[in-house]
Amino acid sequence: MCKMREMTDKELFSKVFGVREDTIRFDDLADLMTAPRAIEGVGGKRAEKVYAVQEIARRLMMKSDRKRDTISNPDCAADAAYKATGYYETRERFKVIVLNTKNHVLGIEEISVGTLSASLVHPREVFQAVLKYPASAFIIFHNHPSGDPSPSREDIAMTERLGKAAKIMDIPMLDHIIIGTGGERRYISLKEESIVC
């Protein structure tokens, strides 16, 4: 693949917005972007396009400046779980936190919503969500609306099943966090409790 030569600001503007380069009187890209209507051939529609590109650039800058959440321990994972679920959720919600190589959160995906006391989850649905991202690892979590985060037999069996699938997929499952959503902040890390993972 041949490397493109670096274009001047005028050339870039001309290519992106479809105006002739010789009609552009400004040399500075900032001037071009803030006063597009001053350029011959830039009417209402092209000016809208210029402002849309400006907005895209602004949002990209905001995203790159924003510090990504990092999960460094079970307490951080529990914080992320509470942020994503809340303290007063009345139904069981099962979600997955997808992480990159530095344990930065790439995304949090909801896998299932259950009844007051149960949530059914299949490994296929978890990995469908995980594989949307360039994932290096993941953490699963769900809430117990009763407020008691103690794992049930089903929670343990499901975690073991997901752990085996994670090994096959070669994407480590770092933990399973169960949070109590009865109003008080209570959680259990199945890894910390040496139950599974």
Tab-separated table of C-alpha atoms in Angstrom:
chain	number	residue	atom	x	y	z
A	1	MET	CA	0.000	0.000	0.000
A	2	CYS	CA	1.566	3.314	-1.001
A	3	LYS	CA	1.789	6.090	1.496
A	4	MET	CA	-0.123	9.239	0.615
A	5	ARG	CA	1.841	12.452	0.648
A	6	GLU	CA	0.767	14.941	3.273
A	7	MET	CA	-1.832	17.333	1.858
A	8	THR	CA	-2.019	21.035	2.538
A	9	ASP	CA	-5.005	22.391	4.484
A	10	LYS	CA	-6.463	23.774	1.245
A	11	GLU	CA	-6.098	20.420	-0.529
A	12	LEU	CA	-7.783	18.581	2.354
A	13	PHE	CA	-10.653	21.058	2.459
A	14	SER	CA	-11.044	20.850	-1.322
A	15	LYS	CA	-11.175	17.030	-1.326
A	16	VAL	CA	-13.550	16.654	1.628
A	17	PHE	CA	-16.007	19.392	0.682
A	18	GLY	CA	-15.785	19.242	-3.121
A	19	VAL	CA	-14.728	22.812	-3.863
A	20	ARG	CA	-11.999	23.969	-6.228
A	21	GLU	CA	-8.720	24.653	-4.457
A	22	ASP	CA	-8.122	27.908	-6.381
A	23	THR	CA	-11.349	29.394	-4.923
A	24	ILE	CA	-10.102	29.021	-1.329
A	25	ARG	CA	-8.640	32.303	-0.090
A	26	PHE	CA	-7.709	31.143	3.442
A	27	ASP	CA	-4.520	29.250	4.255
A	28	ASP	CA	-5.343	28.268	7.817
A	29	LEU	CA	-7.606	25.254	8.425
A	30	ALA	CA	-9.202	26.913	11.469
A	31	ASP	CA	-10.256	29.861	9.257
A	32	LEU	CA	-11.589	27.468	6.617
A	33	MET	CA	-13.669	25.605	9.180
A	34	THR	CA	-15.081	28.674	10.931
A	35	ALA	CA	-15.966	30.710	7.833
A	36	PRO	CA	-16.873	28.174	5.123
A	37	ARG	CA	-19.525	30.436	3.519
A	38	ALA	CA	-16.747	32.883	2.563
A	39	ILE	CA	-15.462	30.291	0.081
A	40	GLU	CA	-16.812	30.351	-3.461
A	41	GLY	CA	-18.904	27.235	-4.097
A	42	VAL	CA	-19.791	26.634	-0.447
A	43	GLY	CA	-23.522	27.073	-0.046
A	44	GLY	CA	-25.887	26.036	2.722
A	45	LYS	CA	-25.523	22.264	2.292
A	46	ARG	CA	-21.726	22.301	2.119
A	47	ALA	CA	-21.537	24.662	5.088
A	48	GLU	CA	-23.707	22.209	7.068
A	49	LYS	CA	-21.249	19.472	6.135
A	50	VAL	CA	-18.349	21.630	7.397
A	51	TYR	CA	-20.114	22.189	10.724
A	52	ALA	CA	-20.904	18.468	11.000
A	53	VAL	CA	-17.208	17.614	10.498
A	54	GLN	CA	-16.311	20.204	13.168
A	55	GLU	CA	-18.738	18.552	15.593
A	56	ILE	CA	-17.323	15.083	14.857
A	57	ALA	CA	-13.796	16.392	15.546
A	58	ARG	CA	-14.947	18.035	18.801
A	59	ARG	CA	-16.576	14.824	20.025
A	60	LEU	CA	-13.525	12.752	19.131
A	61	MET	CA	-11.319	15.163	21.095
A	62	MET	CA	-13.651	14.941	24.097
A	63	LYS	CA	-13.568	11.137	23.986
A	64	SER	CA	-9.788	10.972	23.777
A	65	ASP	CA	-9.478	13.430	26.693
A	66	ARG	CA	-11.935	11.534	28.877
A	67	LYS	CA	-10.262	9.061	31.203
A	68	ARG	CA	-11.511	5.541	30.675
A	69	ASP	CA	-12.689	3.594	33.680
A	70	THR	CA	-10.138	1.014	34.741
A	71	ILE	CA	-11.035	-2.125	36.669
A	72	SER	CA	-8.090	-2.897	38.939
A	73	ASN	CA	-9.840	-4.880	41.695
A	74	PRO	CA	-13.252	-6.287	42.729
A	75	ASP	CA	-14.232	-3.006	44.418
A	76	CYS	CA	-13.768	-1.137	41.096
A	77	ALA	CA	-15.821	-3.837	39.351
A	78	ALA	CA	-18.575	-3.444	41.969
A	79	ASP	CA	-18.546	0.354	41.421
A	80	ALA	CA	-18.984	-0.188	37.668
A	81	ALA	CA	-21.785	-2.686	38.368
A	82	TYR	CA	-23.655	-0.247	40.612
A	83	LYS	CA	-23.218	2.582	38.072
A	84	ALA	CA	-24.649	0.340	35.349
A	85	THR	CA	-27.495	-1.115	37.432
A	86	GLY	CA	-28.324	1.235	40.296
A	87	TYR	CA	-29.034	0.517	43.952
A	88	TYR	CA	-32.773	-0.104	43.744
A	89	GLU	CA	-33.228	-2.403	40.743
A	90	THR	CA	-36.123	-4.790	41.409
A	91	ARG	CA	-35.355	-7.354	38.696
A	92	GLU	CA	-32.249	-9.446	38.236
A	93	ARG	CA	-30.060	-8.011	35.499
A	94	PHE	CA	-27.066	-9.881	34.128
A	95	LYS	CA	-24.347	-7.820	32.421
A	96	VAL	CA	-20.799	-8.144	31.165
A	97	ILE	CA	-17.947	-5.618	31.484
A	98	VAL	CA	-15.620	-5.903	28.481
A	99	LEU	CA	-11.970	-4.952	29.061
A	100	ASN	CA	-8.917	-4.222	26.933
A	101	THR	CA	-5.322	-5.284	27.683
A	102	LYS	CA	-4.942	-2.515	30.300
A	103	ASN	CA	-8.247	-3.422	31.976
A	104	HIS	CA	-9.885	-0.248	30.655
A	105	VAL	CA	-13.630	-0.647	30.198
A	106	LEU	CA	-14.491	-0.950	26.515
A	107	GLY	CA	-18.181	-1.419	27.163
A	108	ILE	CA	-20.863	-2.790	29.470
A	109	GLU	CA	-23.497	-4.944	27.794
A	110	GLU	CA	-26.750	-6.230	29.246
A	111	ILE	CA	-27.173	-9.936	28.573
A	112	SER	CA	-30.498	-10.678	30.215
A	113	VAL	CA	-33.215	-9.318	32.456
A	114	GLY	CA	-34.854	-11.830	34.747
A	115	THR	CA	-37.630	-11.969	37.292
A	116	LEU	CA	-37.421	-10.862	40.909
A	117	SER	CA	-35.232	-13.845	41.742
A	118	ALA	CA	-33.784	-15.367	38.570
A	119	SER	CA	-31.897	-14.519	35.408
A	120	LEU	CA	-31.187	-17.102	32.719
A	121	VAL	CA	-27.876	-16.787	30.881
A	122	HIS	CA	-26.225	-18.859	28.164
A	123	PRO	CA	-22.472	-18.565	27.354
A	124	ARG	CA	-23.348	-17.938	23.682
A	125	GLU	CA	-25.118	-14.663	24.612
A	126	VAL	CA	-22.209	-13.532	26.786
A	127	PHE	CA	-19.629	-14.126	24.057
A	128	GLN	CA	-21.853	-12.535	21.438
A	129	ALA	CA	-21.584	-9.328	23.491
A	130	VAL	CA	-17.878	-9.718	24.326
A	131	LEU	CA	-16.878	-10.304	20.691
A	132	LYS	CA	-18.370	-6.970	19.591
A	133	TYR	CA	-15.199	-5.433	21.065
A	134	PRO	CA	-11.450	-6.045	20.761
A	135	ALA	CA	-11.710	-7.745	24.159
A	136	SER	CA	-8.758	-9.034	26.162
A	137	ALA	CA	-10.814	-10.064	29.203
A	138	PHE	CA	-14.238	-9.631	30.763
A	139	ILE	CA	-16.059	-9.570	34.091
A	140	ILE	CA	-19.624	-10.712	34.544
A	141	PHE	CA	-21.966	-9.303	37.145
A	142	HIS	CA	-25.565	-9.461	38.187
A	143	ASN	CA	-27.704	-8.127	40.978
A	144	HIS	CA	-29.805	-9.751	43.667
A	145	PRO	CA	-32.876	-7.561	44.258
A	146	SER	CA	-33.223	-9.075	47.751
A	147	GLY	CA	-30.104	-7.110	48.749
A	148	ASP	CA	-28.231	-10.296	49.747
A	149	PRO	CA	-25.352	-10.865	47.308
A	150	SER	CA	-24.660	-14.443	48.469
A	151	PRO	CA	-24.307	-16.698	45.409
A	152	SER	CA	-26.897	-19.385	44.771
A	153	ARG	CA	-26.027	-22.866	43.469
A	154	GLU	CA	-27.241	-21.703	40.061
A	155	ASP	CA	-24.922	-18.650	40.198
A	156	ILE	CA	-21.930	-20.873	40.924
A	157	ALA	CA	-22.849	-23.444	38.247
A	158	MET	CA	-23.384	-20.715	35.644
A	159	THR	CA	-20.042	-19.085	36.537
A	160	GLU	CA	-18.231	-22.410	36.180
A	161	ARG	CA	-19.865	-22.956	32.781
A	162	LEU	CA	-18.854	-19.460	31.606
A	163	GLY	CA	-15.318	-19.943	32.963
A	164	LYS	CA	-14.903	-23.107	30.880
A	165	ALA	CA	-16.229	-21.346	27.780
A	166	ALA	CA	-13.841	-18.414	28.431
A	167	LYS	CA	-10.877	-20.803	28.476
A	168	ILE	CA	-11.959	-22.299	25.153
A	169	MET	CA	-12.411	-18.819	23.654
A	170	ASP	CA	-9.054	-17.709	25.161
A	171	ILE	CA	-10.640	-14.549	26.605
A	172	PRO	CA	-10.175	-14.671	30.392
A	173	MET	CA	-13.151	-14.165	32.691
A	174	LEU	CA	-11.582	-12.212	35.556
A	175	ASP	CA	-14.438	-12.306	38.057
A	176	HIS	CA	-18.134	-12.652	38.726
A	177	ILE	CA	-19.475	-9.856	40.920
A	178	ILE	CA	-22.865	-10.179	42.589
A	179	ILE	CA	-24.306	-6.946	43.933
A	180	GLY	CA	-27.205	-6.499	46.301
A	181	THR	CA	-29.676	-3.910	45.024
A	182	GLY	CA	-31.841	-3.441	48.070
A	183	GLY	CA	-30.511	0.055	48.691
A	184	GLU	CA	-27.321	-0.797	50.592
A	185	ARG	CA	-23.939	-1.270	48.860
A	186	ARG	CA	-23.136	-4.950	49.332
A	187	TYR	CA	-21.298	-7.173	46.885
A	188	ILE	CA	-19.450	-10.469	46.627
A	189	SER	CA	-16.586	-11.260	44.283
A	190	LEU	CA	-16.668	-14.950	43.459
A	191	LYS	CA	-12.954	-14.765	42.651
A	192	GLU	CA	-12.136	-13.124	45.998
A	193	GLU	CA	-14.222	-15.750	47.799
A	194	SER	CA	-12.279	-18.465	45.897
A	195	ILE	CA	-15.615	-19.945	44.833
A	196	VAL	CA	-14.806	-19.924	41.119
A	197	CYS	CA	-12.750	-18.160	38.373
